[in-house]
Amino acid sequence: MGLILLFVLGFCASAVFANDDKIVVCYYGTWATYRTGLGKFDVDDIDPFLCTHLVYAFIGINAEGTALALDPELDVERGNFKNFTSLKEKNPNLKTLVAVGGWSEGSANYSIMAAEPEYRQNFINTSLAMILEYNFDGLDVDWEYPNRRDTVHGEDDIENFSTLLKELREEFDNYGLLLTVAVAAVEEAAVQSYDVPSVAKYVDYIGVMTYDMHGAWDSVTGHNAPLFISEGESAENESTLYNVNNAVQYWLSAGCPPEKLVMGVPFYGRTFNLSDPSVNAPNSPSNGAGLAGPYTAESGFIGYNEFCYILQNESSWTVQTDNLAKVPYAFLDYNWVSFDNVESMTAKVEYANSFNLRGIMLWSIETDDFHGLCGEGTFPLLNTINTVLAEGSTEARHNNPPHHHHH
Ligand SMILES: *[C@@H]1O[C@H](CO)[C@@H](O)[C@H](O)[C@H]1NC(C)=O
Ligand SMILES: *[C@@H]1O[C@H](CO)[C@@H](O)[C@H](O)[C@H]1NC(C)=O
Ligand SMILES: *[C@@H]1O[C@H](CO)[C@@H](O)[C@H](O)[C@H]1NC(C)=O
Ligand SMILES: *[C@@H]1O[C@H](CO)[C@@H](O)[C@H](O)[C@H]1NC(C)=O
Ligand SMILES: *[C@@H]1O[C@H](CO)[C@@H](O)[C@H](O)[C@H]1NC(C)=O
Ligand SMILES: *[C@@H]1O[C@H](CO)[C@@H](O)[C@H](O)[C@H]1NC(C)=O
Ligand SMILES: *[C@@H]1O[C@H](CO)[C@@H](O)[C@H](O)[C@H]1NC(C)=O
C-alpha cells in the first residue's frame, strides 16, 4: 500500500514537473501605461504566475548597434525595467527578457549592424550591459525583418543574422543568459529572411509570429490568425494560404525542431470596413480599416479586452465561428472584426500540443481581459493557454515513461 502510494505520488510529481518544459512567453507592450481608463496596464497589473517568460517590448539600437532604451523616462528614470525584472521576487521561476526591435524600429539599422563586425560586437556589448544592469535573463531579437522592408544589405542579411546570433550565443553562454528570436511566420515571408537551421541552432527558442495574416491592408475580409483554411478560400494551392497550420508546418519542415518552436497567438483582433454590409462572410469585399479600440486607438486593430467590452455592451453584433479556420469573427453594419477568444485559443493550444511544440507565445498580455469584466474571470485567454498546455503535458507524460529533462 505504502509502495503504491509512493509510486502514485512520484508519478504525479513527475507529471507536474513535465509541465515545466512547456513555456508561456508573454510580451508586454510597455506603452500600455499611457492608455487611459480600463486600458491602462502597468507592470503591477502583470500576474507573474501565468507566464514562464515575460518579454519587455521594446528597446532599440542606433546605426552603430548601440542598444538604447526607447522610452528612457519610463524604462530607466521611472524604474520600469527594474520593476519588471523584480517580478522574479514574486515568482522565482519566472524568466524576464528584453526584446530589441519590433515593427516601428524598421530593418535598416539592424541590417547595417549585422553586416559590420565592429557594430555587431558593440551591439553584443551594449545589450549585454543593459541585461546585466537591469537583471534581465536574456535577449529576444525582433529584427523585422532581415532582407525586407528598409533593409540596407538585402539578401546578405540572412547570413549576417545567423552570424549575429552565433556571436550573441557565444557571449551569452558566459553568463547563462537566454537568447531568443521572434520571426515572420508564413513561408512566403520567412524564406526571404532566415536560414532556419542556423537560427534554430543558436537560440533557446524561436517565437513564430503566427498572426497578422490578414488585415485591413487586404481587399477582402480575413482572419488575423486562422488555424486552417478559411471559409471562402479556395482549396487549390492550399499549402500557400496564410494560416497558422501552414506556417508551423513550414518552420518544422525547414529545420526548426518542435522543442524550439513557440507558436504565437494574438490577444487582439483586426477590423475591416465592409464594402457591402449584407456581404459579411470571411473573404467579403472590404474598404479598408474598420473601427479602432477605445484604448489602443488604432483603426484596423482592437484588443481582445476592448472587443469583449463592446460585445458585452452592444447586443446588436453577430458573432460567428469559421468552422474551417477555427476562429470567430463578428459583424455589425459596416464593421467586420476578426479576433480570438477562449474557444479559438483552446483549439490553437491543442494544436500546439499535438505537434509537441515547446509552448505558446502571445502578443500581448495587456490586451487580455485583465480586469475580468467579460464574465470569464481575469486574464481569460492567458488562463486558457496555461490550462490547455498543462493538459498536453500531462497527456504526453502518460504516453511516455517519466525521465528527467535538462534545459
Ligand atoms: C537608426 O539609427 C539612427 C542613429 O544612428 C537613428 O537616428 C534612427 O532613428 C534609427 N532608425 C530607427 C528606425 O530607429
Ligand atoms: C516602480 O516601482 C516603484 C516602487 O514600487 C514605484 O514607485 C514606481 O512608480 C514604479 N514605476 C513605474 C513606471 O510604474
Ligand atoms: C566589447 O567589450 C569587450 C570586453 O569588455 C572589449 O574588449 C571590446 O573592445 C568591446 N568592443 C566594442 C566594439 O565595444
Ligand atoms: C554579410 O553577408 C555577406 C553575404 O553572405 C557576407 O559576404 C559578409 O561577409 C557578411 N558580413 C559579415 C560581417 O559577416
Ligand atoms: C494555384 O497556383 C497556380 C500556379 O501558381 C496558379 O496558376 C493558380 O491561379 C493558383 N490557384 C489559385 C486558386 O490561387
Ligand atoms: C465605413 O464605410 C462607410 C461607407 O463608405 C463609411 O460611411 C464609414 O464611415 C466607414 N467606417 C469606418 C469606421 O471607417
Ligand atoms: C459599457 O457601457 C457603459 C455605459 O456606457 C460604460 O459605463 C461601461 O464602462 C461599459 N463597459 C465596458 C466594460 O466598457
Short mmCIF file of C-alpha atoms and ligand atoms in Angstrom, two decimals:
data_model
loop_
_atom_site.label_atom_id
_atom_site.label_comp_id
_atom_site.label_asym_id
_atom_site.label_seq_id
_atom_site.Cartn_x
_atom_site.Cartn_y
_atom_site.Cartn_z
CA MET A 1 0.00 0.00 0.00
CA GLY A 2 2.73 2.42 1.04
CA LEU A 3 4.72 1.48 -2.03
CA ILE A 4 1.75 2.04 -4.30
CA LEU A 5 1.11 5.41 -2.72
CA LEU A 6 4.75 6.36 -3.15
CA PHE A 7 4.63 5.34 -6.78
CA VAL A 8 1.48 7.36 -7.37
CA LEU A 9 2.98 10.41 -5.68
CA GLY A 10 6.18 10.00 -7.63
CA PHE A 11 4.24 9.73 -10.85
CA CYS A 12 2.20 12.85 -10.10
CA ALA A 13 5.30 14.81 -9.17
CA SER A 14 6.94 13.96 -12.47
CA ALA A 15 3.73 14.78 -14.35
CA VAL A 16 3.74 18.21 -12.75
CA PHE A 17 7.46 18.59 -13.36
CA ALA A 18 6.94 17.82 -17.03
CA ASN A 19 4.67 20.85 -17.32
CA ASP A 20 7.70 23.00 -16.62
CA ASP A 21 9.04 22.04 -20.03
CA LYS A 22 6.16 23.79 -21.78
CA ILE A 23 6.56 27.53 -21.83
CA VAL A 24 4.24 30.51 -21.96
CA VAL A 25 6.02 33.54 -23.40
CA CYS A 26 4.18 36.80 -22.67
CA TYR A 27 5.09 40.02 -24.41
CA TYR A 28 4.37 43.24 -22.57
CA GLY A 29 3.95 46.32 -24.78
CA THR A 30 5.11 48.89 -22.25
CA TRP A 31 3.39 51.84 -23.95
CA ALA A 32 0.11 50.45 -22.50
CA THR A 33 0.99 52.52 -19.42
CA TYR A 34 -0.10 55.61 -21.39
CA ARG A 35 -3.58 54.25 -22.12
CA THR A 36 -6.50 55.66 -20.16
CA GLY A 37 -9.23 54.13 -18.04
CA LEU A 38 -9.66 50.38 -18.33
CA GLY A 39 -6.93 50.24 -21.00
CA LYS A 40 -4.05 51.38 -18.76
CA PHE A 41 -1.74 48.49 -17.93
CA ASP A 42 1.37 48.68 -15.76
CA VAL A 43 3.95 46.17 -14.57
CA ASP A 44 1.88 45.85 -11.39
CA ASP A 45 -1.01 44.51 -13.49
CA ILE A 46 1.05 41.50 -14.64
CA ASP A 47 0.25 38.19 -12.93
CA PRO A 48 3.78 36.72 -12.73
CA PHE A 49 2.44 33.18 -12.33
CA LEU A 50 0.66 32.98 -15.70
CA CYS A 51 3.82 33.27 -17.82
CA THR A 52 7.06 31.31 -17.70
CA HIS A 53 8.82 34.01 -19.75
CA LEU A 54 7.96 37.70 -19.76
CA VAL A 55 9.31 39.89 -22.54
CA TYR A 56 9.70 43.66 -22.24
CA ALA A 57 8.91 45.32 -25.58
CA PHE A 58 10.95 47.13 -26.85
CA ILE A 59 14.44 48.53 -26.78
CA GLY A 60 16.16 49.80 -29.96
CA ILE A 61 19.56 50.39 -31.48
CA ASN A 62 21.34 53.14 -33.36
CA ALA A 63 23.14 52.61 -36.67
CA GLU A 64 26.36 51.59 -34.85
CA GLY A 65 24.47 48.89 -32.97
CA THR A 66 24.39 50.56 -29.55
CA ALA A 67 21.43 49.20 -27.58
CA LEU A 68 19.18 52.02 -26.34
CA ALA A 69 16.13 52.45 -24.15
CA LEU A 70 13.36 53.74 -26.44
CA ASP A 71 11.49 55.45 -23.58
CA PRO A 72 14.29 56.26 -21.11
CA GLU A 73 11.98 58.32 -18.93
CA LEU A 74 9.72 55.30 -18.33
CA ASP A 75 12.24 52.47 -18.68
CA VAL A 76 15.07 53.92 -16.61
CA GLU A 77 14.13 57.08 -14.70
CA ARG A 78 10.76 55.77 -13.50
CA GLY A 79 12.20 52.33 -12.93
CA ASN A 80 10.10 50.26 -15.34
CA PHE A 81 12.97 47.92 -16.35
CA LYS A 82 13.76 47.23 -12.70
CA ASN A 83 10.14 46.86 -11.67
CA PHE A 84 9.62 44.38 -14.50
CA THR A 85 12.57 42.17 -13.62
CA SER A 86 11.63 42.43 -9.92
CA LEU A 87 8.56 40.32 -10.69
CA LYS A 88 11.05 37.46 -10.20
CA GLU A 89 10.89 38.19 -6.48
CA LYS A 90 7.24 37.12 -6.57
CA ASN A 91 7.85 34.12 -8.84
CA PRO A 92 11.47 32.89 -8.66
CA ASN A 93 10.89 30.55 -11.64
CA LEU A 94 9.97 33.43 -13.93
CA LYS A 95 12.38 34.44 -16.71
CA THR A 96 12.40 38.04 -17.88
CA LEU A 97 13.77 39.03 -21.27
CA VAL A 98 14.12 42.31 -23.08
CA ALA A 99 13.11 42.47 -26.75
CA VAL A 100 15.08 44.56 -29.21
CA GLY A 101 13.46 45.74 -32.43
CA GLY A 102 9.79 45.39 -33.33
CA TRP A 103 7.85 46.81 -36.27
CA SER A 104 8.47 50.51 -35.56
CA GLU A 105 12.24 50.11 -35.42
CA GLY A 106 12.34 49.04 -39.06
CA SER A 107 15.08 46.92 -40.59
CA ALA A 108 17.76 49.39 -41.71
CA ASN A 109 19.81 49.79 -38.52
CA TYR A 110 19.74 46.03 -37.93
CA SER A 111 20.92 45.35 -41.47
CA ILE A 112 23.79 47.82 -41.03
CA MET A 113 24.73 46.49 -37.59
CA ALA A 114 24.68 42.80 -38.56
CA ALA A 115 26.91 43.37 -41.60
CA GLU A 116 29.73 45.08 -39.70
CA PRO A 117 31.80 43.02 -37.21
CA GLU A 118 32.59 46.02 -35.00
CA TYR A 119 28.94 47.11 -34.83
CA ARG A 120 27.90 43.56 -34.01
CA GLN A 121 30.41 43.49 -31.17
CA ASN A 122 29.15 46.86 -30.00
CA PHE A 123 25.57 45.55 -30.05
CA ILE A 124 26.58 42.47 -28.08
CA ASN A 125 28.47 44.55 -25.51
CA THR A 126 25.80 47.18 -25.03
CA SER A 127 22.81 44.82 -24.96
CA LEU A 128 24.68 42.59 -22.51
CA ALA A 129 25.44 45.58 -20.30
CA MET A 130 21.74 46.54 -20.20
CA ILE A 131 20.70 42.98 -19.44
CA LEU A 132 23.15 42.73 -16.55
CA GLU A 133 22.43 46.19 -15.19
CA TYR A 134 18.65 45.67 -15.05
CA ASN A 135 18.74 41.97 -14.14
CA PHE A 136 17.08 40.56 -17.27
CA ASP A 137 17.57 36.84 -18.02
CA GLY A 138 18.10 37.24 -21.73
CA LEU A 139 17.53 38.98 -25.04
CA ASP A 140 14.78 38.48 -27.61
CA VAL A 141 15.85 39.66 -31.08
CA ASP A 142 12.88 41.03 -33.07
CA TRP A 143 14.55 42.28 -36.25
CA GLU A 144 11.57 42.97 -38.54
CA TYR A 145 12.88 41.70 -40.88
CA PRO A 146 16.17 40.55 -42.40
CA ASN A 147 16.16 41.23 -46.17
CA ARG A 148 12.80 43.00 -46.11
CA ARG A 149 11.24 46.45 -45.68
CA ASP A 150 14.00 49.09 -45.46
CA THR A 151 16.89 46.58 -45.42
CA VAL A 152 20.26 48.01 -46.44
CA HIS A 153 22.18 44.86 -47.32
CA GLY A 154 19.36 42.79 -48.82
CA GLU A 155 19.99 39.06 -49.05
CA ASP A 156 23.26 39.35 -47.11
CA ASP A 157 21.05 39.94 -44.06
CA ILE A 158 20.18 36.24 -43.97
CA GLU A 159 23.72 35.06 -43.29
CA ASN A 160 24.64 38.09 -41.24
CA PHE A 161 21.65 37.49 -38.94
CA SER A 162 22.91 33.96 -38.28
CA THR A 163 26.40 35.30 -37.61
CA LEU A 164 24.97 37.80 -35.15
CA LEU A 165 23.07 35.07 -33.32
CA LYS A 166 26.15 32.85 -33.23
CA GLU A 167 28.24 35.61 -31.65
CA LEU A 168 25.50 36.56 -29.19
CA ARG A 169 25.17 32.91 -28.18
CA GLU A 170 28.90 32.57 -27.51
CA GLU A 171 28.93 35.67 -25.32
CA PHE A 172 25.63 34.97 -23.54
CA ASP A 173 26.76 31.45 -22.65
CA ASN A 174 29.40 33.03 -20.43
CA TYR A 175 26.57 34.46 -18.34
CA GLY A 176 23.93 31.72 -18.67
CA LEU A 177 21.59 34.12 -20.49
CA LEU A 178 18.70 33.23 -22.80
CA LEU A 179 18.78 34.15 -26.48
CA THR A 180 15.52 34.02 -28.40
CA VAL A 181 14.05 35.43 -31.61
CA ALA A 182 10.64 36.45 -32.92
CA VAL A 183 10.25 35.62 -36.60
CA ALA A 184 7.91 36.23 -39.53
CA ALA A 185 5.64 33.20 -39.79
CA VAL A 186 4.38 32.44 -43.27
CA GLU A 187 6.68 30.62 -45.70
CA GLU A 188 6.49 33.33 -48.36
CA ALA A 189 7.94 35.83 -45.85
CA ALA A 190 10.21 33.53 -43.87
CA VAL A 191 12.13 32.22 -46.89
CA GLN A 192 13.25 35.79 -47.58
CA SER A 193 14.71 36.28 -44.11
CA TYR A 194 16.05 33.18 -42.39
CA ASP A 195 18.44 30.28 -42.64
CA VAL A 196 16.16 28.27 -40.37
CA PRO A 197 18.57 25.53 -39.21
CA SER A 198 21.25 28.01 -38.19
CA VAL A 199 18.78 30.31 -36.40
CA ALA A 200 17.43 27.25 -34.56
CA LYS A 201 20.94 26.15 -33.65
CA TYR A 202 21.90 29.32 -31.79
CA VAL A 203 18.70 30.25 -29.94
CA ASP A 204 16.88 28.79 -26.95
CA TYR A 205 13.58 29.02 -28.82
CA ILE A 206 12.01 30.64 -31.86
CA GLY A 207 8.80 32.61 -31.35
CA VAL A 208 6.88 32.28 -34.61
CA MET A 209 4.58 35.25 -35.10
CA THR A 210 1.59 33.31 -36.39
CA TYR A 211 -0.74 36.32 -36.69
CA ASP A 212 -1.23 39.43 -38.84
CA MET A 213 -2.03 37.05 -41.68
CA HIS A 214 -4.95 39.13 -42.88
CA GLY A 215 -5.91 42.69 -42.09
CA ALA A 216 -7.22 45.96 -43.41
CA TRP A 217 -4.42 46.04 -45.99
CA ASP A 218 -6.26 43.26 -47.89
CA SER A 219 -9.13 43.91 -50.29
CA VAL A 220 -11.30 41.27 -48.62
CA THR A 221 -12.11 40.37 -45.03
CA GLY A 222 -9.95 37.66 -43.49
CA HIS A 223 -8.82 36.27 -40.17
CA ASN A 224 -5.89 37.73 -38.26
CA ALA A 225 -4.73 34.23 -37.31
CA PRO A 226 -6.78 31.42 -38.89
CA LEU A 227 -5.70 27.99 -37.66
CA PHE A 228 -6.57 26.35 -41.02
CA ILE A 229 -8.07 27.25 -44.40
CA SER A 230 -10.97 29.71 -44.05
CA GLU A 231 -14.50 29.76 -45.35
CA GLY A 232 -14.42 31.37 -48.78
CA GLU A 233 -10.83 30.35 -49.56
CA SER A 234 -10.02 28.04 -52.45
CA ALA A 235 -8.54 24.67 -51.50
CA GLU A 236 -6.44 24.81 -54.66
CA ASN A 237 -2.82 25.59 -53.60
CA GLU A 238 -3.94 25.15 -50.02
CA SER A 239 -0.39 24.97 -48.67
CA THR A 240 0.28 28.55 -49.79
CA LEU A 241 -2.61 30.03 -47.80
CA TYR A 242 -1.73 32.21 -44.85
CA ASN A 243 -2.73 30.29 -41.77
CA VAL A 244 -1.17 29.05 -38.53
CA ASN A 245 -1.00 25.40 -39.58
CA ASN A 246 0.81 26.16 -42.83
CA ALA A 247 3.30 28.42 -41.05
CA VAL A 248 4.03 25.93 -38.27
CA GLN A 249 4.45 23.07 -40.73
CA TYR A 250 6.80 25.24 -42.80
CA TRP A 251 9.00 26.01 -39.77
CA LEU A 252 9.09 22.35 -38.73
CA SER A 253 9.95 21.14 -42.23
CA ALA A 254 12.55 23.89 -42.71
CA GLY A 255 14.53 22.62 -39.71
CA CYS A 256 13.15 24.13 -36.52
CA PRO A 257 12.89 21.28 -34.00
CA PRO A 258 9.48 21.18 -32.27
CA GLU A 259 11.08 21.67 -28.85
CA LYS A 260 12.40 25.05 -30.06
CA LEU A 261 9.19 26.17 -31.75
CA VAL A 262 6.99 28.50 -29.74
CA MET A 263 3.74 29.26 -31.53
CA GLY A 264 2.37 32.79 -31.44
CA VAL A 265 -1.23 33.72 -30.65
CA PRO A 266 -2.77 37.19 -30.81
CA PHE A 267 -4.59 38.81 -27.92
CA TYR A 268 -6.01 41.29 -30.43
CA GLY A 269 -8.17 41.32 -33.50
CA ARG A 270 -8.18 43.09 -36.85
CA THR A 271 -11.06 45.23 -38.04
CA PHE A 272 -12.38 45.90 -41.54
CA ASN A 273 -14.96 48.16 -43.14
CA LEU A 274 -17.26 46.10 -45.34
CA SER A 275 -17.95 47.32 -48.86
CA ASP A 276 -21.47 45.96 -48.55
CA PRO A 277 -22.87 45.29 -45.04
CA SER A 278 -25.04 42.49 -46.38
CA VAL A 279 -21.99 40.57 -47.65
CA ASN A 280 -20.27 39.70 -44.40
CA ALA A 281 -18.67 36.25 -44.56
CA PRO A 282 -14.89 35.77 -44.46
CA ASN A 283 -13.44 36.80 -47.84
CA SER A 284 -16.02 39.52 -48.49
CA PRO A 285 -15.04 42.82 -50.15
CA SER A 286 -13.53 45.32 -47.71
CA ASN A 287 -12.92 49.08 -47.97
CA GLY A 288 -10.01 49.11 -45.53
CA ALA A 289 -9.61 49.58 -41.81
CA GLY A 290 -12.65 49.40 -39.55
CA LEU A 291 -13.20 50.56 -36.01
CA ALA A 292 -10.44 51.43 -33.57
CA GLY A 293 -10.41 50.26 -29.96
CA PRO A 294 -11.18 52.98 -27.40
CA TYR A 295 -7.83 52.49 -25.64
CA THR A 296 -5.41 51.23 -28.29
CA ALA A 297 -6.81 53.87 -30.68
CA GLU A 298 -5.53 52.49 -33.97
CA SER A 299 -8.04 51.82 -36.74
CA GLY A 300 -7.84 48.28 -38.05
CA PHE A 301 -6.70 46.90 -34.68
CA ILE A 302 -8.60 46.03 -31.50
CA GLY A 303 -7.53 44.46 -28.19
CA TYR A 304 -9.42 41.37 -27.03
CA ASN A 305 -10.39 43.30 -23.90
CA GLU A 306 -11.72 46.20 -25.94
CA PHE A 307 -13.78 43.98 -28.20
CA CYS A 308 -15.19 41.82 -25.42
CA TYR A 309 -16.34 45.01 -23.66
CA ILE A 310 -18.04 46.11 -26.90
CA LEU A 311 -19.74 42.74 -27.33
CA GLN A 312 -20.94 42.86 -23.72
CA ASN A 313 -22.34 46.36 -24.11
CA GLU A 314 -23.74 46.21 -27.65
CA SER A 315 -26.09 43.30 -28.22
CA SER A 316 -26.57 44.08 -31.92
CA TRP A 317 -23.33 42.38 -33.03
CA THR A 318 -23.49 39.00 -34.76
CA VAL A 319 -20.70 36.66 -33.65
CA GLN A 320 -19.95 33.58 -35.75
CA THR A 321 -17.29 30.89 -35.86
CA ASP A 322 -15.49 29.96 -39.05
CA ASN A 323 -15.64 26.20 -38.60
CA LEU A 324 -12.79 25.58 -41.03
CA ALA A 325 -10.39 28.21 -39.67
CA LYS A 326 -11.48 27.54 -36.04
CA VAL A 327 -11.63 31.24 -35.17
CA PRO A 328 -14.51 33.62 -34.50
CA TYR A 329 -15.50 36.78 -36.35
CA ALA A 330 -18.18 39.37 -35.77
CA PHE A 331 -20.06 41.96 -37.79
CA LEU A 332 -22.44 44.87 -37.34
CA ASP A 333 -23.41 47.18 -40.24
CA TYR A 334 -20.15 48.10 -41.99
CA ASN A 335 -17.98 46.70 -39.20
CA TRP A 336 -16.26 43.34 -39.54
CA VAL A 337 -13.89 42.06 -36.83
CA SER A 338 -11.57 39.05 -36.77
CA PHE A 339 -10.49 38.08 -33.28
CA ASP A 340 -9.53 35.19 -30.99
CA ASN A 341 -11.47 34.07 -27.93
CA VAL A 342 -11.27 31.32 -25.31
CA GLU A 343 -12.59 28.75 -27.77
CA SER A 344 -10.11 29.53 -30.56
CA MET A 345 -7.28 29.77 -28.01
CA THR A 346 -8.17 26.27 -26.83
CA ALA A 347 -8.08 24.91 -30.39
CA LYS A 348 -4.70 26.55 -31.05
CA VAL A 349 -3.05 25.31 -27.87
CA GLU A 350 -4.39 21.80 -28.53
CA TYR A 351 -2.86 22.09 -31.99
CA ALA A 352 0.50 23.11 -30.49
CA ASN A 353 0.29 20.19 -28.07
CA SER A 354 -0.44 17.75 -30.88
CA PHE A 355 2.89 18.64 -32.53
CA ASN A 356 4.75 18.69 -29.23
CA LEU A 357 5.73 22.31 -29.71
CA ARG A 358 7.68 23.97 -26.91
CA GLY A 359 4.84 26.27 -25.98
CA ILE A 360 2.87 29.39 -26.73
CA MET A 361 3.97 32.98 -27.22
CA LEU A 362 1.40 35.73 -27.03
CA TRP A 363 1.19 39.29 -28.24
CA SER A 364 0.38 40.77 -25.81
CA ILE A 365 -0.59 40.48 -22.14
CA GLU A 366 -2.04 43.99 -21.76
CA THR A 367 -4.97 43.33 -24.12
CA ASP A 368 -6.29 40.24 -22.34
CA ASP A 369 -9.36 40.98 -20.19
CA PHE A 370 -7.11 41.57 -17.21
CA HIS A 371 -9.90 43.30 -15.28
CA GLY A 372 -12.14 40.26 -15.78
CA LEU A 373 -15.14 42.30 -16.96
CA CYS A 374 -16.39 39.89 -19.63
CA GLY A 375 -17.63 37.15 -17.36
CA GLU A 376 -14.68 34.82 -17.95
CA GLY A 377 -12.56 35.76 -14.95
CA THR A 378 -9.32 37.75 -15.09
CA PHE A 379 -6.85 37.01 -17.92
CA PRO A 380 -9.23 34.54 -19.62
CA LEU A 381 -7.07 33.98 -22.70
CA LEU A 382 -3.86 33.58 -20.75
CA ASN A 383 -5.51 31.24 -18.24
CA THR A 384 -6.83 29.15 -21.13
CA ILE A 385 -3.33 28.83 -22.56
CA ASN A 386 -1.95 27.65 -19.21
CA THR A 387 -4.75 25.16 -18.65
CA VAL A 388 -4.65 23.59 -22.11
CA LEU A 389 -0.83 23.47 -22.24
CA ALA A 390 -0.78 21.69 -18.87
CA GLU A 391 -3.31 19.14 -20.14
CA GLY A 392 -1.00 18.49 -23.09
CA SER A 393 2.00 17.93 -20.81
CA THR A 394 0.05 15.53 -18.64
CA GLU A 395 -1.09 13.54 -21.68
CA ALA A 396 2.46 13.39 -23.00
CA ARG A 397 3.59 12.18 -19.58
CA HIS A 398 1.02 9.41 -19.60
CA ASN A 399 2.19 8.26 -23.01
CA ASN A 400 5.91 8.24 -22.22
CA PRO A 401 7.92 6.83 -19.34
CA PRO A 402 8.99 9.59 -16.93
CA HIS A 403 12.52 10.90 -17.46
CA HIS A 404 14.38 13.97 -16.36
CA HIS A 405 14.82 16.97 -18.56
CA HIS A 406 17.83 19.24 -18.65
CA HIS A 407 17.43 22.68 -20.17
C1 LIG B 1 18.79 54.28 -36.75
O1 LIG B 1 19.84 54.87 -36.03
C2 LIG B 1 19.90 56.29 -36.15
C3 LIG B 1 21.06 56.80 -35.32
O2 LIG B 1 22.21 56.10 -35.62
C4 LIG B 1 18.65 56.92 -35.62
O3 LIG B 1 18.65 58.31 -35.83
C5 LIG B 1 17.44 56.32 -36.33
O4 LIG B 1 16.27 56.81 -35.68
C6 LIG B 1 17.48 54.81 -36.24
N1 LIG B 1 16.38 54.28 -37.00
C7 LIG B 1 15.27 53.84 -36.45
C8 LIG B 1 14.19 53.39 -37.39
O5 LIG B 1 15.13 53.78 -35.25
C1 LIG B 2 8.32 51.14 -10.00
O1 LIG B 2 8.14 50.74 -8.66
C2 LIG B 2 8.28 51.81 -7.72
C3 LIG B 2 8.24 51.21 -6.33
O2 LIG B 2 7.06 50.49 -6.17
C4 LIG B 2 7.18 52.83 -7.97
O3 LIG B 2 7.32 53.91 -7.09
C5 LIG B 2 7.29 53.31 -9.40
O4 LIG B 2 6.20 54.19 -9.69
C6 LIG B 2 7.24 52.15 -10.38
N1 LIG B 2 7.48 52.65 -11.72
C7 LIG B 2 6.59 52.53 -12.69
C8 LIG B 2 6.96 53.08 -14.03
O5 LIG B 2 5.50 52.00 -12.55
C1 LIG B 3 33.33 44.86 -26.15
O1 LIG B 3 33.72 44.50 -24.84
C2 LIG B 3 35.00 43.90 -24.79
C3 LIG B 3 35.21 43.36 -23.38
O2 LIG B 3 34.79 44.32 -22.44
C4 LIG B 3 36.04 44.91 -25.21
O3 LIG B 3 37.33 44.33 -25.19
C5 LIG B 3 35.73 45.38 -26.63
O4 LIG B 3 36.61 46.42 -27.01
C6 LIG B 3 34.31 45.88 -26.73
N1 LIG B 3 34.04 46.09 -28.15
C7 LIG B 3 33.26 47.08 -28.60
C8 LIG B 3 33.11 47.19 -30.08
O5 LIG B 3 32.68 47.85 -27.86
C1 LIG B 4 27.27 39.51 -44.59
O1 LIG B 4 26.79 38.58 -45.54
C2 LIG B 4 27.54 38.56 -46.72
C3 LIG B 4 26.85 37.60 -47.68
O2 LIG B 4 26.73 36.35 -47.11
C4 LIG B 4 28.96 38.14 -46.48
O3 LIG B 4 29.72 38.23 -47.69
C5 LIG B 4 29.56 39.08 -45.46
O4 LIG B 4 30.84 38.64 -45.12
C6 LIG B 4 28.71 39.12 -44.22
N1 LIG B 4 29.24 40.09 -43.31
C7 LIG B 4 29.82 39.73 -42.21
C8 LIG B 4 30.44 40.80 -41.46
O5 LIG B 4 29.82 38.57 -41.83
C1 LIG B 5 -2.68 27.94 -57.94
O1 LIG B 5 -1.35 28.05 -58.43
C2 LIG B 5 -1.26 28.10 -59.83
C3 LIG B 5 0.21 28.07 -60.21
O2 LIG B 5 0.88 29.06 -59.49
C4 LIG B 5 -1.97 29.35 -60.33
O3 LIG B 5 -1.93 29.41 -61.74
C5 LIG B 5 -3.43 29.33 -59.87
O4 LIG B 5 -4.07 30.53 -60.23
C6 LIG B 5 -3.49 29.15 -58.36
N1 LIG B 5 -4.87 29.00 -57.96
C7 LIG B 5 -5.44 29.74 -57.03
C8 LIG B 5 -6.89 29.46 -56.73
O5 LIG B 5 -4.85 30.62 -56.43
C1 LIG B 6 -17.05 52.53 -43.49
O1 LIG B 6 -17.50 52.84 -44.79
C2 LIG B 6 -18.72 53.59 -44.79
C3 LIG B 6 -19.22 53.70 -46.23
O2 LIG B 6 -18.15 54.01 -47.09
C4 LIG B 6 -18.47 54.92 -44.14
O3 LIG B 6 -19.66 55.67 -44.09
C5 LIG B 6 -17.96 54.69 -42.72
O4 LIG B 6 -17.60 55.92 -42.13
C6 LIG B 6 -16.76 53.77 -42.69
N1 LIG B 6 -16.47 53.43 -41.33
C7 LIG B 6 -15.24 53.45 -40.84
C8 LIG B 6 -15.09 53.01 -39.41
O5 LIG B 6 -14.27 53.81 -41.49
C1 LIG B 7 -20.40 49.57 -21.00
O1 LIG B 7 -21.11 50.76 -21.21
C2 LIG B 7 -21.32 51.52 -20.03
C3 LIG B 7 -22.24 52.67 -20.38
O2 LIG B 7 -21.75 53.37 -21.49
C4 LIG B 7 -19.97 52.01 -19.53
O3 LIG B 7 -20.11 52.74 -18.36
C5 LIG B 7 -19.11 50.79 -19.23
O4 LIG B 7 -17.82 51.23 -18.86
C6 LIG B 7 -19.02 49.90 -20.43
N1 LIG B 7 -18.36 48.71 -20.04
C7 LIG B 7 -17.18 48.37 -20.53
C8 LIG B 7 -16.61 47.13 -19.98
O5 LIG B 7 -16.61 49.03 -21.39
#
